[in-house]
mmCIF file of C-alpha atoms in Angstrom:
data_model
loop_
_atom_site.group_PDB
_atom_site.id
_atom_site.type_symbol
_atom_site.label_atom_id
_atom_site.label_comp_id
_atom_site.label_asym_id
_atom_site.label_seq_id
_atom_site.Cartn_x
_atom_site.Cartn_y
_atom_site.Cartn_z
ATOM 1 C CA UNK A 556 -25.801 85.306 16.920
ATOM 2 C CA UNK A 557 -25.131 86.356 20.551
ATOM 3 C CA UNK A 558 -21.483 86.658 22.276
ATOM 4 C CA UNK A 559 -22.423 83.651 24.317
ATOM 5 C CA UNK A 560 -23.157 81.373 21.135
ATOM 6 C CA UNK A 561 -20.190 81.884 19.586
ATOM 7 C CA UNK A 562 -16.629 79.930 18.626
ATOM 8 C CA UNK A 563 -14.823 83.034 19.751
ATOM 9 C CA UNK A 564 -14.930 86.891 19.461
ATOM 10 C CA UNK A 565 -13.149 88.349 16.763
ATOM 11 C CA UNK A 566 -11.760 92.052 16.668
ATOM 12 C CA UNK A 567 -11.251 92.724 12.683
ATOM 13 C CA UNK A 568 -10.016 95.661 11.393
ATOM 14 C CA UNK A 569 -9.389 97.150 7.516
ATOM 15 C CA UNK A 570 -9.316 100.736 6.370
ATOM 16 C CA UNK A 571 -11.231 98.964 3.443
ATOM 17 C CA UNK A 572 -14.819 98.578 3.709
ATOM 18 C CA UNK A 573 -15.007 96.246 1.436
ATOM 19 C CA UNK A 574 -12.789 93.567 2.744
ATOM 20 C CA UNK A 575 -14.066 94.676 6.635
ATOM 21 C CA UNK A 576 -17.314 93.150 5.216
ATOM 22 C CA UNK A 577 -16.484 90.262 3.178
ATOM 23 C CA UNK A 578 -14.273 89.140 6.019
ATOM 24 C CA UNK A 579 -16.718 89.537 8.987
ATOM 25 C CA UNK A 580 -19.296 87.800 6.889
ATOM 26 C CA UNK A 581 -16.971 84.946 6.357
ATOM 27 C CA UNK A 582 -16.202 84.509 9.629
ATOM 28 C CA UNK A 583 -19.940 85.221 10.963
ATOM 29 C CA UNK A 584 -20.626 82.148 8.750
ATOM 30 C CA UNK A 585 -18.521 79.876 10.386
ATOM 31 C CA UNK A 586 -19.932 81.076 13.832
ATOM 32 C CA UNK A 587 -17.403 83.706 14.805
ATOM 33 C CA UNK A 588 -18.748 87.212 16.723
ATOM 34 C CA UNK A 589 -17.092 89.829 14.655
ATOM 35 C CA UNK A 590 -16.586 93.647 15.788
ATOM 36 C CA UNK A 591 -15.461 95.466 13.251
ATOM 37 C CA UNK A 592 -13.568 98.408 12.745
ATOM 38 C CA UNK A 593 -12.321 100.564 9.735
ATOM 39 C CA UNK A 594 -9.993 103.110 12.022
ATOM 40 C CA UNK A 595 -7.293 101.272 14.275
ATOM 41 C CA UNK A 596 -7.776 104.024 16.342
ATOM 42 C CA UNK A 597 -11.930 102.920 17.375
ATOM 43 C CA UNK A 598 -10.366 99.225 17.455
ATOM 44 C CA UNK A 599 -8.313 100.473 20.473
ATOM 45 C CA UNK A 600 -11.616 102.199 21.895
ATOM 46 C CA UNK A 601 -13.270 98.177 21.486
ATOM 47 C CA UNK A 602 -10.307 96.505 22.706
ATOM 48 C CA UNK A 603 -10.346 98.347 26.256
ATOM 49 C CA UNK A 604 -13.760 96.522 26.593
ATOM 50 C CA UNK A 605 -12.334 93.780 27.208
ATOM 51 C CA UNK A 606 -14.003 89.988 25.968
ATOM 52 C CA UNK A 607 -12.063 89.712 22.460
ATOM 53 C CA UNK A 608 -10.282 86.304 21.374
ATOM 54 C CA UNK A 609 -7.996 87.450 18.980
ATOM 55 C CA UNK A 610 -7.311 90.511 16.442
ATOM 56 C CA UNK A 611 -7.507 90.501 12.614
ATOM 57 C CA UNK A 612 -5.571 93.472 11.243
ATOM 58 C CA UNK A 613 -4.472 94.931 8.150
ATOM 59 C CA UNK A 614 -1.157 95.958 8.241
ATOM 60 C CA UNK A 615 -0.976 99.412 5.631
ATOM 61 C CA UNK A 616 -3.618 101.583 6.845
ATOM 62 C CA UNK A 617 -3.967 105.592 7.477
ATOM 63 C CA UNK A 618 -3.406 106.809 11.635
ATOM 64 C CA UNK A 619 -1.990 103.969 12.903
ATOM 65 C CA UNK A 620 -0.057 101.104 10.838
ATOM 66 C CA UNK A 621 -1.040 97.269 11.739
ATOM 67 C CA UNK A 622 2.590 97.117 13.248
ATOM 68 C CA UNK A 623 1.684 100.076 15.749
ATOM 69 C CA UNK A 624 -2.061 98.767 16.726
ATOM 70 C CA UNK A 625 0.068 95.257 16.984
ATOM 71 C CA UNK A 626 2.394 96.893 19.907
ATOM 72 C CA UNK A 627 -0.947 98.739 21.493
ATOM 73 C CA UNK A 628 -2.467 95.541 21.816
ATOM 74 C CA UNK A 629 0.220 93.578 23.310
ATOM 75 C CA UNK A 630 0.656 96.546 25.860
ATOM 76 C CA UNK A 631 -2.964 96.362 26.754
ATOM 77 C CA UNK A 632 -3.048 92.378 26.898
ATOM 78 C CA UNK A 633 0.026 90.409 26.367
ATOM 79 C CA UNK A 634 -1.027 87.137 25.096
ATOM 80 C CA UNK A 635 -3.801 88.504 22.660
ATOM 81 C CA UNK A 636 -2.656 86.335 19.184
ATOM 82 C CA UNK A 637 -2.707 89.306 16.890
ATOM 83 C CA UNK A 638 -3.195 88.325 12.911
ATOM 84 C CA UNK A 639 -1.932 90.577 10.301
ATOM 85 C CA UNK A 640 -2.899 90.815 6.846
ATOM 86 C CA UNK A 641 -1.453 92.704 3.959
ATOM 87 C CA UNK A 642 -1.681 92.714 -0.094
ATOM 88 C CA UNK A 643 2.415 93.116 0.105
ATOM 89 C CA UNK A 644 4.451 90.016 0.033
ATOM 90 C CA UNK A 645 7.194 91.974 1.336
ATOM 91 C CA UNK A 646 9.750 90.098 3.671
ATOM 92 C CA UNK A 647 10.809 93.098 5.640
ATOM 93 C CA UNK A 648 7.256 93.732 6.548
ATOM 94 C CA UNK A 649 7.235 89.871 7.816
ATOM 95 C CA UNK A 650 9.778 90.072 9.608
ATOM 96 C CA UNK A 651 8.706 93.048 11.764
ATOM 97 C CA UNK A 652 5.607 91.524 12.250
ATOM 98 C CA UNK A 653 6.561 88.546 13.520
ATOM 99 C CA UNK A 654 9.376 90.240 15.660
ATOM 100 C CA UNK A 655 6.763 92.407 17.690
ATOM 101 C CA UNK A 656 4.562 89.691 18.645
ATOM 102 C CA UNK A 657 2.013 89.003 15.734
ATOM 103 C CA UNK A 658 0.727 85.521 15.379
ATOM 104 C CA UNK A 659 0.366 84.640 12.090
ATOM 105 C CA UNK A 660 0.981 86.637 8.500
ATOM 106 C CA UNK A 661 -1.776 86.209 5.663
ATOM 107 C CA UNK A 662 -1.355 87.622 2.481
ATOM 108 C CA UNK A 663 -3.955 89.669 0.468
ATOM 109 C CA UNK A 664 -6.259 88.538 -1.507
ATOM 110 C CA UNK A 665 -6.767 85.480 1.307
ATOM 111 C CA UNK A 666 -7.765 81.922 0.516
ATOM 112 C CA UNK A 667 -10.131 81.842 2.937
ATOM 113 C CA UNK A 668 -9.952 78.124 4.173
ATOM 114 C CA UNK A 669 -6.679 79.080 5.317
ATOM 115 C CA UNK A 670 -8.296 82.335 7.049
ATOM 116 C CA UNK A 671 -10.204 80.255 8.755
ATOM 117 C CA UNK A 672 -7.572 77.669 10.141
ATOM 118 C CA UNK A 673 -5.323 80.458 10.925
ATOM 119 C CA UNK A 674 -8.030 81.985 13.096
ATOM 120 C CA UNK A 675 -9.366 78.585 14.634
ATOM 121 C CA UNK A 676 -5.586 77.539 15.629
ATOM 122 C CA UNK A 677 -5.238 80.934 16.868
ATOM 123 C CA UNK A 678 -8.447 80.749 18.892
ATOM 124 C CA UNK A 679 -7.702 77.593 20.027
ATOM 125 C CA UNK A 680 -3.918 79.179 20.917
ATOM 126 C CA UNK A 681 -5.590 81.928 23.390
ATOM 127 C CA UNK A 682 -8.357 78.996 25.080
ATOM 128 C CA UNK A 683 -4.951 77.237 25.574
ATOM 129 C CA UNK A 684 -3.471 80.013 27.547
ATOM 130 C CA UNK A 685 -6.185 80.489 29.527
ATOM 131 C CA UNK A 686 -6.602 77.342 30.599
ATOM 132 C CA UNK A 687 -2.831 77.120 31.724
ATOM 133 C CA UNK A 688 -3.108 80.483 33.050
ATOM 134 C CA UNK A 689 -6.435 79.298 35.122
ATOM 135 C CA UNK A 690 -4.861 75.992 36.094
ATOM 136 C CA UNK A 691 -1.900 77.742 36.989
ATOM 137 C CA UNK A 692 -3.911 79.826 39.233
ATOM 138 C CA UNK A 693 -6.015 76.782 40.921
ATOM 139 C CA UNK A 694 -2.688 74.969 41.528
ATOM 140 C CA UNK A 695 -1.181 78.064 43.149
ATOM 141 C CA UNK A 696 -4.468 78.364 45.198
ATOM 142 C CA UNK A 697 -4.311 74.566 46.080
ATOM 143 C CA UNK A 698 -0.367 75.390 46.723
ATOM 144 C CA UNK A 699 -1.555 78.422 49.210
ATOM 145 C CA UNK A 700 -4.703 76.865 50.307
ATOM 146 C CA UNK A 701 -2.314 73.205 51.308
ATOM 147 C CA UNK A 702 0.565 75.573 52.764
ATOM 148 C CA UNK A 703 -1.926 77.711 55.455
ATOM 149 C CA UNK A 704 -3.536 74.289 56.375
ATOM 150 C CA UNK A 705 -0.309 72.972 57.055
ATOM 151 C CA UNK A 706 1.125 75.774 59.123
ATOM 152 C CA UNK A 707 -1.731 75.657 61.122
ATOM 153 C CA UNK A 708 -1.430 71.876 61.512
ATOM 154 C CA UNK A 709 2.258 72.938 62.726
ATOM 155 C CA UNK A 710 0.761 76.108 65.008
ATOM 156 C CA UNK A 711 -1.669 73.333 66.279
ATOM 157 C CA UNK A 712 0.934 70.812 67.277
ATOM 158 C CA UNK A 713 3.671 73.125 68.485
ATOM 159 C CA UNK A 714 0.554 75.059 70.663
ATOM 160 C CA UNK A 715 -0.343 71.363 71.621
ATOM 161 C CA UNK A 716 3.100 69.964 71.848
ATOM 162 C CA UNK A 717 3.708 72.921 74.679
ATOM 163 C CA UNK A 718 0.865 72.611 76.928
ATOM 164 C CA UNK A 719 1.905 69.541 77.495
ATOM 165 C CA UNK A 720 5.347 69.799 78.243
ATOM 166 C CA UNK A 721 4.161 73.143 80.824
ATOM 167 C CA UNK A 722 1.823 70.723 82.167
ATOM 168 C CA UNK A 723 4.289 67.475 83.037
ATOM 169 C CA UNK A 724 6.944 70.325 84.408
ATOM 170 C CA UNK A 725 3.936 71.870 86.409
ATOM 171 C CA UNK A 726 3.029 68.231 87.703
ATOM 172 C CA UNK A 727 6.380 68.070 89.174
ATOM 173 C CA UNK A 728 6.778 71.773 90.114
ATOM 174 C CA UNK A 729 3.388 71.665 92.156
ATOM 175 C CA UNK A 730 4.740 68.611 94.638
ATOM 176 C CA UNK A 731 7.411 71.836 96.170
ATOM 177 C CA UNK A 732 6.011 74.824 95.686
ATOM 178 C CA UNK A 733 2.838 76.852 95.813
ATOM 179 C CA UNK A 734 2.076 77.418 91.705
ATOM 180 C CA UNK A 735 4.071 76.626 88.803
ATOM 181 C CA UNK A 736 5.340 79.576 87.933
ATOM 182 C CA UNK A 737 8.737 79.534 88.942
ATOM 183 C CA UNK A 738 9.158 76.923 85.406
ATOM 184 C CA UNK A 739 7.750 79.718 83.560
ATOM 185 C CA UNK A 740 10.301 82.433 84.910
ATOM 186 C CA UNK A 741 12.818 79.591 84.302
ATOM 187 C CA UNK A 742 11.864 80.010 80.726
ATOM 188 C CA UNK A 743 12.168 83.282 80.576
ATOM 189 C CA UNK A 744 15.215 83.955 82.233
ATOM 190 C CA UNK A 745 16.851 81.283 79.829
ATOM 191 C CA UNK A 746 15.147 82.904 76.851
ATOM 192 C CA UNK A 747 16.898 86.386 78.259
ATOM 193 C CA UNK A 748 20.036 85.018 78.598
ATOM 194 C CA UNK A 749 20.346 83.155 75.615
ATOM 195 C CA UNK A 750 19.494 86.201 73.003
ATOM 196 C CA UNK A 751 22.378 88.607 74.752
ATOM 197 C CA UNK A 752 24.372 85.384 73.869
ATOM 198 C CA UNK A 753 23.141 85.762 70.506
ATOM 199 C CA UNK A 754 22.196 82.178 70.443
ATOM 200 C CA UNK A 755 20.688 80.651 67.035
ATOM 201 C CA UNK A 756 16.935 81.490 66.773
ATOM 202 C CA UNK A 757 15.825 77.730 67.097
ATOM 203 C CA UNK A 758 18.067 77.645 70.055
ATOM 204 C CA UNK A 759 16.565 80.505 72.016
ATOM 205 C CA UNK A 760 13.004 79.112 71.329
ATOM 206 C CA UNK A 761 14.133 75.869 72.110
ATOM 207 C CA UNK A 762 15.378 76.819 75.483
ATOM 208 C CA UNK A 763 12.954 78.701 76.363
ATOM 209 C CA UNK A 764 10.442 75.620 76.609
ATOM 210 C CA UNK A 765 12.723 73.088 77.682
ATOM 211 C CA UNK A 766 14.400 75.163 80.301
ATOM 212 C CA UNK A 767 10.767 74.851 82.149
ATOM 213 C CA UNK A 768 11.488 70.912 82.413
ATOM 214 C CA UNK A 769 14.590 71.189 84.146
ATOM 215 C CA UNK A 770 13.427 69.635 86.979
ATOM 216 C CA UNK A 771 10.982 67.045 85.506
ATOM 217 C CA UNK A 772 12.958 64.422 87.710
ATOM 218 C CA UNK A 773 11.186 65.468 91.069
ATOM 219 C CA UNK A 774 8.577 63.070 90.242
ATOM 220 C CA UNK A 775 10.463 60.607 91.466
ATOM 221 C CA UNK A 776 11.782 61.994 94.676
ATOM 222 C CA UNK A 777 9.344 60.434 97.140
ATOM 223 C CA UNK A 778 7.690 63.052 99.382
ATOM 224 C CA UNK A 779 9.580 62.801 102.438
ATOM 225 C CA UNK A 780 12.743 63.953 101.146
ATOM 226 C CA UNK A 781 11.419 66.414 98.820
ATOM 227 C CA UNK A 782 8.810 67.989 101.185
ATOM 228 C CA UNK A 783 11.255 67.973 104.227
ATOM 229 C CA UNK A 784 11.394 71.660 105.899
ATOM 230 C CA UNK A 785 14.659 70.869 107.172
ATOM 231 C CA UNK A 786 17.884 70.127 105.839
ATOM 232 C CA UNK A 787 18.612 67.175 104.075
ATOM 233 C CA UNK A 788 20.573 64.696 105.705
ATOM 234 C CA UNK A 789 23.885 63.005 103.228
ATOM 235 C CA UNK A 790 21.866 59.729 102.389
ATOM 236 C CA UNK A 791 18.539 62.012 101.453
ATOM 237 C CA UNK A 792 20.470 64.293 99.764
ATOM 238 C CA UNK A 793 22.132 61.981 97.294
ATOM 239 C CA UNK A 794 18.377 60.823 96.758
ATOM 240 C CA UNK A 795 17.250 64.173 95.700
ATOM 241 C CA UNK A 796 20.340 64.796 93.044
ATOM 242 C CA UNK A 797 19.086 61.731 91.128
ATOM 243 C CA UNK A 798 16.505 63.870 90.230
ATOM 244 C CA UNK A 799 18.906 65.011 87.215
ATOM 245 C CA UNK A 800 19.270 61.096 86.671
ATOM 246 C CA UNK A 801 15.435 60.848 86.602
ATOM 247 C CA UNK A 802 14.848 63.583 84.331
ATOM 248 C CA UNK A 803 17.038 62.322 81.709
ATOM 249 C CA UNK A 804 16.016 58.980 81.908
ATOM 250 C CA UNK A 805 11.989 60.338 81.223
ATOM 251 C CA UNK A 806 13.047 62.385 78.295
ATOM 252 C CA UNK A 807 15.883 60.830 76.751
ATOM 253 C CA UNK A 808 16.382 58.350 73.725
ATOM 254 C CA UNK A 809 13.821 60.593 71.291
ATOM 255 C CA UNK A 810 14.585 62.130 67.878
ATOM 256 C CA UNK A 811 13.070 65.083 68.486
ATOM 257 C CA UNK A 812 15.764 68.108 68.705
ATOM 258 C CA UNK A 813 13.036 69.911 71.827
ATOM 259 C CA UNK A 814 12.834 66.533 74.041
ATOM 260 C CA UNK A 815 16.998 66.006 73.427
ATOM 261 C CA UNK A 816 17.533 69.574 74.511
ATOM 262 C CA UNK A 817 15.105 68.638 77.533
ATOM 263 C CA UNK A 818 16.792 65.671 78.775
ATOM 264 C CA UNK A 819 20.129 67.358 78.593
ATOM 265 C CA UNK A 820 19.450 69.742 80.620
ATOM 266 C CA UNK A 821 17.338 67.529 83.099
ATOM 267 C CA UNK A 822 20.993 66.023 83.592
ATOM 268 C CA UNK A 823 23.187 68.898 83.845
ATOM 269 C CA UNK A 824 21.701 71.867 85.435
ATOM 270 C CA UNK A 825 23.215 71.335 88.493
ATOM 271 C CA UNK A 826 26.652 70.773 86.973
ATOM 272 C CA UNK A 827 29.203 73.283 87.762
ATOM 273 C CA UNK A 828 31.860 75.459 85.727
ATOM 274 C CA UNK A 829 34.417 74.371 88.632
ATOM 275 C CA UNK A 830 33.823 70.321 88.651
ATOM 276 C CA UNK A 831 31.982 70.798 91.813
ATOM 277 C CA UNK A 832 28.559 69.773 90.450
ATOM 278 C CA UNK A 833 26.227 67.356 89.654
ATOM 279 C CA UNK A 834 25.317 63.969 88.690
ATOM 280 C CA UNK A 835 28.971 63.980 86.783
ATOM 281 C CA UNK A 836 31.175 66.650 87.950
ATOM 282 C CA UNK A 837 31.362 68.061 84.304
ATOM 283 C CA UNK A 838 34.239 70.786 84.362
ATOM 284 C CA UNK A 839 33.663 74.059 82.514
ATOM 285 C CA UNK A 840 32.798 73.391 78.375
ATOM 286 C CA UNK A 841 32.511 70.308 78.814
ATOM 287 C CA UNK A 842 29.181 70.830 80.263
ATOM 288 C CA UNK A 843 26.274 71.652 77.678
ATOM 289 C CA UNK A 844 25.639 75.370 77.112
ATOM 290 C CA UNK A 845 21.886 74.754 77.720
ATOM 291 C CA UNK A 846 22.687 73.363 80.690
ATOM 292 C CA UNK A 847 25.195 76.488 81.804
ATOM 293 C CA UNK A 848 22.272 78.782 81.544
ATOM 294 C CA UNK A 849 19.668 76.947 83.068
ATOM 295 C CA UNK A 850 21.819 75.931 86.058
ATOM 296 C CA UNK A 851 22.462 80.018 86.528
ATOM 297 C CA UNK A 852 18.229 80.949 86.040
ATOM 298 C CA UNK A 853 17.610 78.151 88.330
ATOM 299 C CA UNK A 854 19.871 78.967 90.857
ATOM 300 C CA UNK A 855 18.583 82.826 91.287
ATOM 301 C CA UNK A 856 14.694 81.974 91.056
ATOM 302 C CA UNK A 857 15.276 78.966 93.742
ATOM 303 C CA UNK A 858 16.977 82.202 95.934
ATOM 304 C CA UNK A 859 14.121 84.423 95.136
ATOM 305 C CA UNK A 860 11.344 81.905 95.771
ATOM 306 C CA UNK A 861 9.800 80.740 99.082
ATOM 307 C CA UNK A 862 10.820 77.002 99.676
ATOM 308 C CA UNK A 863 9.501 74.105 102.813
ATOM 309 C CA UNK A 864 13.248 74.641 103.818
ATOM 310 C CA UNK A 865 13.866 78.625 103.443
ATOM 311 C CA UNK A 866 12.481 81.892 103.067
ATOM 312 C CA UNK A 867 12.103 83.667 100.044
ATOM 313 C CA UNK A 868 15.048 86.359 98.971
ATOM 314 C CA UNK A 869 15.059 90.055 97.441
ATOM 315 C CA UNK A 870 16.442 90.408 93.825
ATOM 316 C CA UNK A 871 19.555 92.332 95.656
ATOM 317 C CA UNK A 872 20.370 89.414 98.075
ATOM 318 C CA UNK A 873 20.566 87.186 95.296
ATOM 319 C CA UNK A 874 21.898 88.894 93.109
ATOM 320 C CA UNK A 875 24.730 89.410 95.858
ATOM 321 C CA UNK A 876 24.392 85.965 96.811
ATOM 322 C CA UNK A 877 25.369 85.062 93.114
ATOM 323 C CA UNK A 878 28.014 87.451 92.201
ATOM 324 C CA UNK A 879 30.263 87.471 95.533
ATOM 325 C CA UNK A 880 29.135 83.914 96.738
ATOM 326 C CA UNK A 881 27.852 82.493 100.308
ATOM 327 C CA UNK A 882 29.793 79.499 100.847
ATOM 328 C CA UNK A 883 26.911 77.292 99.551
ATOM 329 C CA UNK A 884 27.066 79.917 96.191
ATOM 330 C CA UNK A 885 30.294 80.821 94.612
ATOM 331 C CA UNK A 886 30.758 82.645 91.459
ATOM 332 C CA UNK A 887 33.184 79.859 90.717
ATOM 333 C CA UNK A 888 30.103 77.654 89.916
ATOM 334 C CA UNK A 889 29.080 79.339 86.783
ATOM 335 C CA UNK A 890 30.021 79.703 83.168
ATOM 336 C CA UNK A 891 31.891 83.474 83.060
ATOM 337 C CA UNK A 892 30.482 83.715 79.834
ATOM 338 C CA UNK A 893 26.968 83.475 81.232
ATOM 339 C CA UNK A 894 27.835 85.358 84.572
ATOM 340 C CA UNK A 895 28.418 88.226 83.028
ATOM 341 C CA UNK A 896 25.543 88.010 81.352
ATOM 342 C CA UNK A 897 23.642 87.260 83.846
ATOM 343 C CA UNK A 898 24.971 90.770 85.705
ATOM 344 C CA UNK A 899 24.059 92.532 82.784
ATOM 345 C CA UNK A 900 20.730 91.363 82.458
ATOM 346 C CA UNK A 901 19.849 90.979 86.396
ATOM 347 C CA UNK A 902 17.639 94.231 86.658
ATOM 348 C CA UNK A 903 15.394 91.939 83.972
ATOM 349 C CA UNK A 904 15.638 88.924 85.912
ATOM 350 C CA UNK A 905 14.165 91.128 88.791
ATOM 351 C CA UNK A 906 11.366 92.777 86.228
ATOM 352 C CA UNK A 907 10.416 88.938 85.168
ATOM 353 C CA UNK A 908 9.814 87.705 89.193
ATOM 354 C CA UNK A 909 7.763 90.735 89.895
ATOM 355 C CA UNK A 910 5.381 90.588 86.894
ATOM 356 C CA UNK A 911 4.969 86.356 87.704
ATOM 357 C CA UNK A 912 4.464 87.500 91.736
ATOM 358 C CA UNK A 913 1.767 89.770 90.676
ATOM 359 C CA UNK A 914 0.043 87.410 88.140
ATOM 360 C CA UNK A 915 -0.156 84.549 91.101
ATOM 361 C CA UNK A 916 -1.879 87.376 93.754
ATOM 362 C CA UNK A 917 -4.679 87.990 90.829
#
């Protein structure tokens, strides 16, 4: 009888040669693969070759005890059912048997029918734990297998979920201005700003995307008014602030935490800190922090950026422009909070323009 052929390998092993052969022969007979061995020392040697069911030990024997092979085993492989024999019904010998792991106890001389069901229920025990141990293993597979599918599902639909919103704010950017990138340095200046606020994670990426839709609204401005190169006359101008209006009204009235952020700030980024804004005159908190940070990244890329109605601005005039104020400007307009932020962070602001100015000349 082969390995392969049999009901399970068995690792038996008696300093007396006499009951190491009666007892593999038994259990040969019954189709068990027996290795045996008389020194518990060699049954360490076989046991390191890994592919044994279970061990049969005595306990009394010369080198090493039963009790000490019992520990050796369970440090080489845990869940190995050890069985111990001995020809000693002593109770102490039981108990520290049983309290270091061993399976079952079998007296000496054995009846060998209950040999045998010891050592089937005992096989059957370690088939048992291997099948948990392999289900366990295809479930946490599945588990891993399910949980990388998923987050790429996620990476899919957040990657897909973003082109999209760049390209609606790009439709509406491209009707003023040469390129879209001024809605990317939006984003970035808003993404700046927000981490030396030390805004919530999911707030800082939020903003960063929806900042770029902050003028969404322009779609609905009709050409005339928002390609004029001259100044805007009163009844044209209140047509192009209901751009905010506009914005809000595309985006608005969706569960989604990314489109609410969106629509807020399509409706206040032109609000000021001092009441003076836009659509609402909202007065200092009152107005949404999103939309106090956009209103301040808007404000210094619109300077810096070439528009129908004026030239395009150096990061210093601006940045003057911003902090002391112009008449149309005032410092007055913005949230101090993010002012001074924005002053700390300007030289960035200036890094951001220049890298987008040289990505639209390649």
């Amino acid at each position: 009888m082969t390995e392969k052929d049999n009901k399970g390998v068995i690792l038996v092993v008696d300093d007396d040669p006499y009951v190491l052969s009666a007892t593999s022969a038994l259990l040969n007979s019954r189709g068990y693969f027996t290795i045996a061995c008389q020194d518990p020392r060699d049954a360490v040697i076989k046991l390191l070759e890994g592919n044994k069911d279970i061990v049969l030990t005595d306990i009394k024997m010369p080198n090493i005890s039963g009790i000490e092979l019992l520990k050796k085993v369970h440090d080489i492989y845990p869940d190995m059912p050890v069985v111990m024999m001995t020809a000693y019904a002593d109770l102490e010998v039981a108990i520290e048997a049983i309290r270091n792991g061993a399976y079952d106890l079998i007296i000496k001389p054995y009846n060998s029918e209950y040999l045998l069901f010891t050592i089937e229920k005992a096989v059957r025990y370690k088939t048992l734990l291997q099948v948990e141990k392999n289900y366990k293993k295809v479930l946490e597979d599945t588990v891993k297998k399910r949980t990388e599918e998923l987050a790429n599902a996620m990476k899919a639909l957040k990657e897909s979920s973003l082109e999209t919103i760049k390209r609606l704010a790009v439709a509406a950017e491209y009707r003023d201005t040469d390129t879209g990138m001024h809605i990317l340095r939006i984003g970035r200046y808003a993404k700046r700003i927000s981490e030396a606020l030390q805004m919530p994670n999911i707030f800082v990426e939020t903003i960063t995307l929806t900042s770029m839709m902050h003028d969404i609204g322009k779609i609905g401005i009709p050409d005339k008014i928002l390609l004029k190169p001259g100044p805007l006359d009163r009844d044209e101008d209140e047509i192009m602030k209901t751009h905010t209006t506009i914005g809000h009204d595309m985006l608005s009235g969706s569960a989604h935490y990314t489109l609410q952020m969106a629509a807020t700030i399509a409706l206040n980024h032109h609000e000021r800190w001092d009441g003076s804004g836009y659509p609402r005159g909202l007065r200092g908190e009152d107005i949404p922090i999103e939309g106090r940070i956009t209103m301040i990244c808007d404000v210094y890329d619109s300077l810096r950026s070439k528009r129908p109605y004026k030239p395009a601005l150096g990061h210093n005039e601006a940045f003057r422009i911003i902090t002391e104020g112009d008449g149309r400007t005032l410092p007055g307009h913005f949230c101090p909070e993010v002012f001074k932020t924005f002053k700390e962070n300007a030289s960035i602001f200036d890094e951001i323009y220049n890298e987008h100015i040289e990505e639209e000349m390649r």
